[in-house]
Short mmCIF file of C-alpha atoms in Angstrom, two decimals:
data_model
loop_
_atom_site.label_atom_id
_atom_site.label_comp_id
_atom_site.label_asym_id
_atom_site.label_seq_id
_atom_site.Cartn_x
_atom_site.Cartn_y
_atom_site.Cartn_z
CA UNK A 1 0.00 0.00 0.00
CA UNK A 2 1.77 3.32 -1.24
CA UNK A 3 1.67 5.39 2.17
CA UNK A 4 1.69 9.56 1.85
CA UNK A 5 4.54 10.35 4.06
CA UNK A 6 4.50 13.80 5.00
CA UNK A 7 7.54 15.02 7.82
CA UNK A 8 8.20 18.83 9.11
CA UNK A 9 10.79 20.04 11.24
CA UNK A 10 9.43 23.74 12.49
CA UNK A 11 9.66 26.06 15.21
CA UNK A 12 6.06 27.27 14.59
CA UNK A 13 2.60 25.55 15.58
CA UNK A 14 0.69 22.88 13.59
CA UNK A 15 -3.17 22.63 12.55
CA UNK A 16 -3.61 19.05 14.11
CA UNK A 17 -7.40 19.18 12.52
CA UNK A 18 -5.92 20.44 9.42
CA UNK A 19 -3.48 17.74 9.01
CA UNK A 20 -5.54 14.76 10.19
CA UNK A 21 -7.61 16.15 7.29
CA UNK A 22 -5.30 16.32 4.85
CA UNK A 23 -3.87 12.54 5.83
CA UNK A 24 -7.49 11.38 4.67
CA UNK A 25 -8.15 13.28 1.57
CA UNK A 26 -8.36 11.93 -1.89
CA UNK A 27 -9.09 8.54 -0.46
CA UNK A 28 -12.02 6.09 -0.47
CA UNK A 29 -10.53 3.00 1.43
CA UNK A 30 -9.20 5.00 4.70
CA UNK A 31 -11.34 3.60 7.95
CA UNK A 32 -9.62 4.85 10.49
CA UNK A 33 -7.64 8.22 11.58
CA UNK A 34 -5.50 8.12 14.59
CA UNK A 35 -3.95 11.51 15.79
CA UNK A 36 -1.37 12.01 18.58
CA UNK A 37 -0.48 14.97 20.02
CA UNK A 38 2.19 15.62 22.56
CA UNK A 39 1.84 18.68 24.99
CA UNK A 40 4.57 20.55 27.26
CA UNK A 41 3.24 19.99 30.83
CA UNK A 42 3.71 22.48 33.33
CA UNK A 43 5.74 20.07 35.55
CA UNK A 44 3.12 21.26 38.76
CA UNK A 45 3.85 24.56 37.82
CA UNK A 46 7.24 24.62 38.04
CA UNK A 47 8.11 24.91 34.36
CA UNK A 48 8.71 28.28 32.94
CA UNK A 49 9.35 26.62 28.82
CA UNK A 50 11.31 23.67 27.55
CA UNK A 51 13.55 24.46 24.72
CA UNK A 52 14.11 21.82 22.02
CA UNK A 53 17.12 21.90 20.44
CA UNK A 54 17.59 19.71 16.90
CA UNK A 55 19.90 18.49 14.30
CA UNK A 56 18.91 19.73 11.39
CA UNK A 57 18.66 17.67 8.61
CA UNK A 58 19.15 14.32 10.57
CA UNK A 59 16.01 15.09 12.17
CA UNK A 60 14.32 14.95 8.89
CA UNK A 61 15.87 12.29 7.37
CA UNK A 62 15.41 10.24 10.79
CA UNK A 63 11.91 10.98 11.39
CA UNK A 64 11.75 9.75 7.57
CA UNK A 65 13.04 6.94 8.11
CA UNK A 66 11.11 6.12 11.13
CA UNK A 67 7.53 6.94 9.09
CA UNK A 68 8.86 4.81 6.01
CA UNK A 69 9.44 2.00 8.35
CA UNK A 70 5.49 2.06 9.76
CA UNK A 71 4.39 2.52 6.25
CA UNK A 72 6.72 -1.21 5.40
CA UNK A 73 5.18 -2.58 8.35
CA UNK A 74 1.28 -1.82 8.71
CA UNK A 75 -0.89 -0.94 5.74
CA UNK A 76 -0.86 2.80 6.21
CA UNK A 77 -2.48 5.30 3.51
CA UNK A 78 -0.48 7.90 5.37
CA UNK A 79 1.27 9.26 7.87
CA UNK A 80 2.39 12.27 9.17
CA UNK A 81 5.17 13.76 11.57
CA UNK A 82 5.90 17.51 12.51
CA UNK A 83 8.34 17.86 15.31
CA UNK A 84 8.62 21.41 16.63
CA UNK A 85 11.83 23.13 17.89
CA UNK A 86 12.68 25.90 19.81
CA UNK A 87 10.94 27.53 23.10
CA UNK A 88 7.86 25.97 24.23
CA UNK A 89 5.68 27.04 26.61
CA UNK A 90 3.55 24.87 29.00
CA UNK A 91 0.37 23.75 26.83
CA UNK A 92 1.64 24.20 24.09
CA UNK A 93 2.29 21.12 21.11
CA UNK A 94 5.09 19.77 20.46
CA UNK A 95 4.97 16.95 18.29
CA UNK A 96 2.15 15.69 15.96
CA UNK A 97 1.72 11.78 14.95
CA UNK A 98 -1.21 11.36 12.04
CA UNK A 99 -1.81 8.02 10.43
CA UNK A 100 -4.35 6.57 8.06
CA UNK A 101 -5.20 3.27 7.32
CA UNK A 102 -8.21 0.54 6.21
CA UNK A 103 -7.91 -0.94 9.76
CA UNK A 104 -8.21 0.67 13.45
CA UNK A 105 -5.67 -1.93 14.51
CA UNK A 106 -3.16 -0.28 11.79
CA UNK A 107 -3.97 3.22 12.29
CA UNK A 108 -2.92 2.98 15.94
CA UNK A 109 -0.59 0.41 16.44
CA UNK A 110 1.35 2.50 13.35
CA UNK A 111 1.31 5.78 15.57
CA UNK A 112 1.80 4.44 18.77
CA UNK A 113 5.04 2.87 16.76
CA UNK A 114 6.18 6.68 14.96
CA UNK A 115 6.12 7.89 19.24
CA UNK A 116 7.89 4.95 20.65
CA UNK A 117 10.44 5.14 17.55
CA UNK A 118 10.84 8.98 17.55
CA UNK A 119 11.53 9.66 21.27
CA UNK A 120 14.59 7.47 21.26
CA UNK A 121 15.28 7.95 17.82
CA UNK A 122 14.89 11.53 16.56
CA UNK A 123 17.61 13.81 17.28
CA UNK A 124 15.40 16.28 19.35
CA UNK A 125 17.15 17.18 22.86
CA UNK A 126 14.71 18.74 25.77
CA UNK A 127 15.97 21.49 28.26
CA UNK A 128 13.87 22.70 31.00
CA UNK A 129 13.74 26.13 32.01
CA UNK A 130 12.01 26.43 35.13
CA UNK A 131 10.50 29.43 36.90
CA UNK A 132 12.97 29.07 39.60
CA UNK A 133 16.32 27.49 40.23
CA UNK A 134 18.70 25.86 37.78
CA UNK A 135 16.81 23.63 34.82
CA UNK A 136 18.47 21.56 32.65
CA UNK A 137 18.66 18.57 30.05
CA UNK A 138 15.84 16.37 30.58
CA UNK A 139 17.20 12.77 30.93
CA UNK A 140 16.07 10.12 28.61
CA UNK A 141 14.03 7.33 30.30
CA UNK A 142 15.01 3.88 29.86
CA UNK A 143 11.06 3.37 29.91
CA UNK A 144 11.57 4.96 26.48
CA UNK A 145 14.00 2.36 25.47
CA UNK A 146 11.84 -0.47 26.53
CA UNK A 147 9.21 0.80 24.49
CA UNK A 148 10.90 0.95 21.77
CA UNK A 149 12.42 -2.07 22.15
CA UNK A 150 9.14 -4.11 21.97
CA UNK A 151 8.36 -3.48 18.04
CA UNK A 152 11.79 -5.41 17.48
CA UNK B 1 36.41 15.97 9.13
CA UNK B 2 33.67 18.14 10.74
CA UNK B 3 32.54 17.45 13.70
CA UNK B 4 28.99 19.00 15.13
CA UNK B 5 28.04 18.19 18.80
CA UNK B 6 24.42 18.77 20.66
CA UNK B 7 22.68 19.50 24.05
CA UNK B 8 25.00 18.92 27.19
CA UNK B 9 27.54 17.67 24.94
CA UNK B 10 27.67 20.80 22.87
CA UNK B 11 27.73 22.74 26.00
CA UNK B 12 30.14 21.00 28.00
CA UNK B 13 32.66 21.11 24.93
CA UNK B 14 31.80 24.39 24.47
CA UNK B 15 31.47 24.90 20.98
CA UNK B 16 28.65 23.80 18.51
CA UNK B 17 30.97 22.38 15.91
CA UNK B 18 34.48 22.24 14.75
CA UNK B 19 36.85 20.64 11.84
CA UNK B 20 39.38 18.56 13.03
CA UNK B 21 42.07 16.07 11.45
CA UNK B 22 42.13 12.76 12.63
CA UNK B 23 44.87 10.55 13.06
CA UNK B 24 44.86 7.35 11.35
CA UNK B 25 44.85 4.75 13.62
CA UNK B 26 41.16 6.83 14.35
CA UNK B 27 39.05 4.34 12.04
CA UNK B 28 36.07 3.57 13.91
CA UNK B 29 33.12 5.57 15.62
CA UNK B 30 34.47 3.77 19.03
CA UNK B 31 38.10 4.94 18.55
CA UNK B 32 36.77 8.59 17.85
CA UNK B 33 35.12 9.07 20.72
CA UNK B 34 38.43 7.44 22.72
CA UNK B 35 40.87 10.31 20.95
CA UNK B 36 38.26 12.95 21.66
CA UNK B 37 38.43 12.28 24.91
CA UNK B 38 42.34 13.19 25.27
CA UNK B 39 42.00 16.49 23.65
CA UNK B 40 41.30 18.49 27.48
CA UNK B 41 39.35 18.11 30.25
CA UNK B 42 35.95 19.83 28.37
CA UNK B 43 35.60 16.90 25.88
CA UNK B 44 36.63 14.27 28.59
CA UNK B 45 33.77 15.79 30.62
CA UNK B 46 31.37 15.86 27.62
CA UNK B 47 32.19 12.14 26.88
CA UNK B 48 33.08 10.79 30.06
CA UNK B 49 29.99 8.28 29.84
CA UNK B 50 30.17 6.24 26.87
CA UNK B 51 26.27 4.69 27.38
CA UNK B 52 25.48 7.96 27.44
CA UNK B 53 26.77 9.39 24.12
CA UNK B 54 25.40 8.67 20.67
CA UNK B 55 26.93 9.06 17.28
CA UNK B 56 25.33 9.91 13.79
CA UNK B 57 27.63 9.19 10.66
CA UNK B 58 26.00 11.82 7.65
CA UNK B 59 22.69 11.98 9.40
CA UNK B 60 22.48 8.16 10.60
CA UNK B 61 22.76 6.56 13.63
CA UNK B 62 25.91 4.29 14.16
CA UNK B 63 27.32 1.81 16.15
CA UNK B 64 31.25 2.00 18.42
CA UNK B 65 32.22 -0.23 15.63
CA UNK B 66 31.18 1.57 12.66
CA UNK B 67 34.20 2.54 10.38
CA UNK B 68 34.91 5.92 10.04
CA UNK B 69 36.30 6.07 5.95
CA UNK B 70 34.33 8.50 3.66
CA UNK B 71 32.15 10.26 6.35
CA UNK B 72 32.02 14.11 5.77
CA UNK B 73 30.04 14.87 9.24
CA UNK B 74 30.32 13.06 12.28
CA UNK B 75 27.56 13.71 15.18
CA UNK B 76 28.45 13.71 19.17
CA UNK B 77 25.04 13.92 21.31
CA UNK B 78 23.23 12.68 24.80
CA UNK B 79 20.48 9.96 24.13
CA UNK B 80 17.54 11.78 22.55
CA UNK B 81 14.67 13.41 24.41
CA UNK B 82 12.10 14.58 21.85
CA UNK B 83 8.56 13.68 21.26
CA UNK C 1 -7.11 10.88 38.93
CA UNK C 2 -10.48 12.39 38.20
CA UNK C 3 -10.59 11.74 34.70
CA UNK C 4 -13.41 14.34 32.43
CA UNK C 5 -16.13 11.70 30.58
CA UNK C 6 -17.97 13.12 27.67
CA UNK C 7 -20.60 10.57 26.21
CA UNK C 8 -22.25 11.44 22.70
CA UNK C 9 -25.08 9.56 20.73
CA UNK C 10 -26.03 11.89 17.75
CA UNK C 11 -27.08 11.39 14.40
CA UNK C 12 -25.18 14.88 13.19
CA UNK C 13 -21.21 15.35 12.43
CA UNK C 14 -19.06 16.15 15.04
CA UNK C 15 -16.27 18.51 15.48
CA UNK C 16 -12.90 16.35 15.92
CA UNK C 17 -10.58 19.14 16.56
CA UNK C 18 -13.21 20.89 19.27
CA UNK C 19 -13.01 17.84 21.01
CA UNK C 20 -9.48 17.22 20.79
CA UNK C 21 -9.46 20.87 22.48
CA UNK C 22 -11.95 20.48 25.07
CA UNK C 23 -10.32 17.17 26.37
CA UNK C 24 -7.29 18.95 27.01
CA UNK C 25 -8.56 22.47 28.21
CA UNK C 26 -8.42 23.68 31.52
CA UNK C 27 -5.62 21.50 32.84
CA UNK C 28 -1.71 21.84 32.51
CA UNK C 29 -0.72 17.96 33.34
CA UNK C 30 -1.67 16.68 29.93
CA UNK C 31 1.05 15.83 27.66
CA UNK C 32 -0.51 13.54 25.29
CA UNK C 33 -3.94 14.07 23.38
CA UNK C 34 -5.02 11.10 21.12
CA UNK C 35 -7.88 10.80 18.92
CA UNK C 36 -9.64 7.87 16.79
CA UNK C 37 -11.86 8.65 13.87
CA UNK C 38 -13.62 5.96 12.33
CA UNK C 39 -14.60 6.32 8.96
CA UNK C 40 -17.14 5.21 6.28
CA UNK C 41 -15.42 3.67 3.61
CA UNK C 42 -16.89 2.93 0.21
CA UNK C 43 -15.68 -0.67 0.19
CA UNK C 44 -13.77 -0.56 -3.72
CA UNK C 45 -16.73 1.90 -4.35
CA UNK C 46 -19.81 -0.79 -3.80
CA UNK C 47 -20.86 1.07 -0.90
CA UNK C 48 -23.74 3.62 -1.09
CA UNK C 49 -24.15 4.14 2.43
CA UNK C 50 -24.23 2.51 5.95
CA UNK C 51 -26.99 2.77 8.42
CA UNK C 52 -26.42 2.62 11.59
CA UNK C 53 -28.65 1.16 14.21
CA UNK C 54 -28.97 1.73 18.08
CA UNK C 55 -30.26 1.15 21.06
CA UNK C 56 -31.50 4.65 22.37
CA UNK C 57 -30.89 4.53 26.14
CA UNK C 58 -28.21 1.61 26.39
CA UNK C 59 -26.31 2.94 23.73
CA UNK C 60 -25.14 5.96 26.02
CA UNK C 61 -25.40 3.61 29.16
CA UNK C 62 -22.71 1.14 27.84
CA UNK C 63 -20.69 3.57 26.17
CA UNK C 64 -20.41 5.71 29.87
CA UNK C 65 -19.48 1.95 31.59
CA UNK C 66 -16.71 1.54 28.71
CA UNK C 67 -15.48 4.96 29.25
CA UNK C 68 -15.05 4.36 33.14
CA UNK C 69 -13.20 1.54 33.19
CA UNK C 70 -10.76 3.22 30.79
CA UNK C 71 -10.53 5.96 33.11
CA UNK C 72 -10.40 3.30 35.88
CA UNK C 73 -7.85 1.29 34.18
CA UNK C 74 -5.38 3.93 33.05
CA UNK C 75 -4.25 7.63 34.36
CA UNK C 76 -6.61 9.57 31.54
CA UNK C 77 -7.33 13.47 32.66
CA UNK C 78 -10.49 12.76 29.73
CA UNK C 79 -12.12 10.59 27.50
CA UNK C 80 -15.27 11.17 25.19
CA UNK C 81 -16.91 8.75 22.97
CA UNK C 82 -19.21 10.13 20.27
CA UNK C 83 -20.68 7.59 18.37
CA UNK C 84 -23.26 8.60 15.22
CA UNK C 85 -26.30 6.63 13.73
CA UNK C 86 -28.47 6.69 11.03
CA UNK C 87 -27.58 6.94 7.57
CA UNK C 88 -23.49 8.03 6.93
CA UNK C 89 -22.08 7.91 3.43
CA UNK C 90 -18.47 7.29 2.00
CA UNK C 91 -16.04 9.19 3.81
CA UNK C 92 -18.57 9.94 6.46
CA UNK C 93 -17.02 10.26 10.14
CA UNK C 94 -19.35 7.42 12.36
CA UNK C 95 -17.06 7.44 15.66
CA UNK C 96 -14.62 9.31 17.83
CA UNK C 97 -12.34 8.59 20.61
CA UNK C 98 -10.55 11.15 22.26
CA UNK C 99 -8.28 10.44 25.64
CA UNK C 100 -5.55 12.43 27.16
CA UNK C 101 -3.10 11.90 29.92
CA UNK C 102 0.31 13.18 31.19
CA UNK C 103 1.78 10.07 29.64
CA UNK C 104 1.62 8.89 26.13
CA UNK C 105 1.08 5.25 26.81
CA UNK C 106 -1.95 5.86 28.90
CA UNK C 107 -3.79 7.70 26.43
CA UNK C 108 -2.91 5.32 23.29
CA UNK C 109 -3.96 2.13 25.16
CA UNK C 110 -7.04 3.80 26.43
CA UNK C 111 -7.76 4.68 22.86
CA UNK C 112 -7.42 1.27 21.79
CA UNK C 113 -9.28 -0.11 24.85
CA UNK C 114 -12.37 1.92 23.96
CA UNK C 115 -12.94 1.04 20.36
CA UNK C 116 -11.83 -2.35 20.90
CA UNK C 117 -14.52 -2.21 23.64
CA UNK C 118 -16.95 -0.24 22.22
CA UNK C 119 -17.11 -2.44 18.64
CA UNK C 120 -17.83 -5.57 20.63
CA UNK C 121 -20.25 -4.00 23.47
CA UNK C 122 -22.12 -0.95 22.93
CA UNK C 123 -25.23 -1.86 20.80
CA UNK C 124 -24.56 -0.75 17.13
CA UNK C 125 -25.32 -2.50 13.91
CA UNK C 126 -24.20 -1.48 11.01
CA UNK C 127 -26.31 -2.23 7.58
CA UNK C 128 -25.18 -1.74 4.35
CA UNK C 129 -26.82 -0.39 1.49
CA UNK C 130 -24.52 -0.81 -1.55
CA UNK C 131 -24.86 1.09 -4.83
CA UNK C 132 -26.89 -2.49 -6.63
CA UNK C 133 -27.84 -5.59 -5.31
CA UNK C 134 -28.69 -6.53 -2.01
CA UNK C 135 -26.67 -5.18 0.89
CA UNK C 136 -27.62 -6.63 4.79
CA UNK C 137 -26.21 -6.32 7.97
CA UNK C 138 -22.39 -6.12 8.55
CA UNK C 139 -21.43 -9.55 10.44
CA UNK C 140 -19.51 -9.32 13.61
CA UNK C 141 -16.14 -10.20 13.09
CA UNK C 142 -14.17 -12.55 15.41
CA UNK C 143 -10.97 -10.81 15.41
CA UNK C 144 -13.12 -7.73 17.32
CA UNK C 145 -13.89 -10.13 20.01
CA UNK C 146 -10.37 -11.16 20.20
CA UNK C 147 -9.55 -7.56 19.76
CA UNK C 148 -11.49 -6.92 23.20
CA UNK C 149 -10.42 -9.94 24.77
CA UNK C 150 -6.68 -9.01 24.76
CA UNK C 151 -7.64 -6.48 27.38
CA UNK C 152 -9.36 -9.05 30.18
CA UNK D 1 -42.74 -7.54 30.45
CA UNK D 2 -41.61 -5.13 27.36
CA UNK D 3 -39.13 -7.01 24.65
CA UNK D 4 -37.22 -4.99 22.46
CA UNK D 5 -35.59 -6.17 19.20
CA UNK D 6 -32.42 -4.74 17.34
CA UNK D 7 -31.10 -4.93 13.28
CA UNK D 8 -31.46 -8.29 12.14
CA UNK D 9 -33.42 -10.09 15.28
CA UNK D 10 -35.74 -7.09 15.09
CA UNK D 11 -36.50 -7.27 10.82
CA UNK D 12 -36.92 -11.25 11.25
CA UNK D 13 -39.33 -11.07 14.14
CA UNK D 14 -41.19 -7.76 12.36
CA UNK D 15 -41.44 -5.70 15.33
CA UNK D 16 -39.12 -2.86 17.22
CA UNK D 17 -41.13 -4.31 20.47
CA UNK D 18 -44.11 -5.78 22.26
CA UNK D 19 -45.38 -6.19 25.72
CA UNK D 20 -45.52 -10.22 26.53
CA UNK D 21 -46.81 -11.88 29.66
CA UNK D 22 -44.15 -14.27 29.91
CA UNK D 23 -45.26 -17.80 31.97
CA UNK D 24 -43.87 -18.68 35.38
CA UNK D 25 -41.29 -21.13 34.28
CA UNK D 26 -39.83 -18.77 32.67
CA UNK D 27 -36.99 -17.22 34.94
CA UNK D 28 -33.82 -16.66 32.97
CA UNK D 29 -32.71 -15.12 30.10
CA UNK D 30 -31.87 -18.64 28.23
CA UNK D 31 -35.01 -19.92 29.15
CA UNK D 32 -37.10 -16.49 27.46
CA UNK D 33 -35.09 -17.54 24.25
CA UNK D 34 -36.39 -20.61 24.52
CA UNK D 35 -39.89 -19.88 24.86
CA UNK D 36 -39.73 -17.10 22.28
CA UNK D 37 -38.61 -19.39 19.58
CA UNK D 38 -41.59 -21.57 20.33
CA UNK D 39 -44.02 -18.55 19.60
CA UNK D 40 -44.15 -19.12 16.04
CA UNK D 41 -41.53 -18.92 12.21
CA UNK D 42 -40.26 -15.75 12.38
CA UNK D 43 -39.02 -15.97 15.98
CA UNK D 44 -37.52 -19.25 15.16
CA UNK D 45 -35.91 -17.20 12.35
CA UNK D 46 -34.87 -14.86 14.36
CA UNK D 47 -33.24 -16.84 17.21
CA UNK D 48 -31.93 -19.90 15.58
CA UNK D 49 -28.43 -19.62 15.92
CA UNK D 50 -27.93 -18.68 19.81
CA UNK D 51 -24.65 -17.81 19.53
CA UNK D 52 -25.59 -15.07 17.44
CA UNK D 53 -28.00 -13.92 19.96
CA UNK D 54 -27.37 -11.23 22.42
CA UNK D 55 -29.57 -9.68 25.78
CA UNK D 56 -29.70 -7.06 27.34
CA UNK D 57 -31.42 -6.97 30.65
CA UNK D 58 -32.52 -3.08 31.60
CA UNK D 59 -29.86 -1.96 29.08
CA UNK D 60 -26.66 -4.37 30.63
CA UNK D 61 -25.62 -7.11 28.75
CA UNK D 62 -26.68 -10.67 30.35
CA UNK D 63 -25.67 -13.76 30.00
CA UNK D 64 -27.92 -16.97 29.20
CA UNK D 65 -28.33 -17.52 33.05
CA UNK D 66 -29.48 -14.26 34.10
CA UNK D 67 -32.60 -13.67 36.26
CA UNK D 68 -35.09 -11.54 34.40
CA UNK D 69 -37.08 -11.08 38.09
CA UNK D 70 -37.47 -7.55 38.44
CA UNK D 71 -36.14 -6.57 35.15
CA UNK D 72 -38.59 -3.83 33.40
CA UNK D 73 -37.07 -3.99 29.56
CA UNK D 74 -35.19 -7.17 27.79
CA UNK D 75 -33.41 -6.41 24.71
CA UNK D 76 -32.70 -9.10 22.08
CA UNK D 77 -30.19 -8.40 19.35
CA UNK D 78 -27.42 -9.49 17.23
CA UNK D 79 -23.71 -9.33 17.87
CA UNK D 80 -22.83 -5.80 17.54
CA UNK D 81 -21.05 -4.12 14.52
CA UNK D 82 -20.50 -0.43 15.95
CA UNK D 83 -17.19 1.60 15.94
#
């Protein structure tokens, strides 16, 4: 099944409603949308902004790679990533998983895949800036590992 | 070959990138990150935790063992955090 | 964690991305918002239209129950179910599934709980009335009841 | 006692509902299938296959054994398709 792959890299907000839209147009056979969105929390108040920091052009081509691999393994129509960068404020989006498929099973097993994948894969880096007192570089979570570890 | 470093690794080494000339017995990712960590105290406290450094060859993720020959950009980073 | 239940049984379109909004408004622990569409699909372009069936009354009942033990089972800030009947065409939106959570793996297994759930429990039937020749009601498959027995 | 009937159980028996005074004997939910089927073709028709039936007992699924004392509204339908 030939899978729309669409991937941004941006420092600016998404149109989650727009883009779940757009991963369904033009096609007859889609049964299922699944959209994820990740949020910056406010840690219990504590956090002023994150900052992402990114390698450009890896992330791309990584997050590419990572959307080409769902599309090889479940039969996707389409999916989508757009990874923001830059300062982020607490409720604000940060990342944006869309896929498409026939199948519920597809659509969400696929997209719970592109998050497991792209949090240890992506080259995206988190700092925290809190409100008070020194922040830092968030620490990656070996839960993170172990989730991606199961689609091996 | 150019080197380009990110998050605590870019800050603890204190620059965002750099060109440097390797020495030949340098012909693997693993061996790399070794000589790096000779060149001062910044990079040895950048990469004083190998399980916690990662290394891109041209945009892709590689292994200690991956061989060095032909690579234009070489990537030195913490485990990634996004999503 | 007091999660926010919205239960819909409606016959009209709903609003995916108002949805999506509401479940997250008001609080600053979410960091992950997921949402399931399930769409019409024309079937290789056989299909005229479906018509959906209910049980007025139940319908919202067992769709509520469904909705608390997801909220019961996993740390969800909100969940809403809004499930459509009567007569949807090709392309057509029948259901959506919106959770969120702080954590990303609670609110893509409580997505997949609920329609997993929902298809084998709360009392829909689908009919379908194809462009010639007979059409009849859609047969339950078995791999939904497996579907919903993975969770037990 | 008021029966209701869903999608296909509903078109074979050719009613949404009716009000039935069902006989003593007649205490669970298996037992109202069985007496149903005995009121003539088209409930037969309707309820043949019991593993394709389903009941609902005051709008919560029951199974076969259920008492129906007390119980204001039985539903009888198919397996559902929803979602």
């Amino acid at each position: 099944m030939a899978a729309a792959l669409r991937i941004a890299v941006q420092a600016g907000p998404f149109d989650m409603a727009r883009e779940a839209a757009a991963a369904r147009a033009g096609r007859s056979d889609v049964g299922a949308v699944v959209t994820f969105t990740g949020v910056c929390r406010d840690e219990g108040r504590t956090l002023a902004a994150l900052e992402l920091e990114h390698y450009p052009g890896m992330a791309e081509a990584e997050l590419t790679r990572i959307a080409e691999e769902a599309a090889a393994r479940w039969s996707i129509t389409a999916a989508t990533i757009i990874h923001r960068f830059g300062r982020i404020a607490p409720g604000e989006d940060i990342v944006l998983v869309v896929t498409a498929s026939p199948h519920r099973a597809a659509a969400l097993e696929a997209a719970s895949f592109l998050m497991d994948y792209l949090k240890t894969r992506a080259p995206f880096w988190k700092k925290e800036h809190p409100h008070s007192g020194e922040g830092g570089w968030v620490a990656a979570k070996g839960s993170d590992d172990e989730a991606a570890e199961k689609w091996k | 070959m150019k080197l380009v470093y990110f998050a605590s690794v870019r800050e603890r080494i204190g620059r965002p990138e750099e060109e440097l000339d390797l020495p030949a017995d340098v012909a693997t990712v693993g061996d790399l990150i070794g000589w790096l960590k000779g060149r001062g105290l910044e990079y040895e406290a950048a990469l004083s935790e190998p399980r916690a450094i990662r290394v891109a060859l041209d945009h892709v993720h590689a292994r200690p063992e991956a061989k060095l020959a032909g690579v234009r950009e070489v990537a030195v980073f913490p485990p990634m955090t996004g999503g």
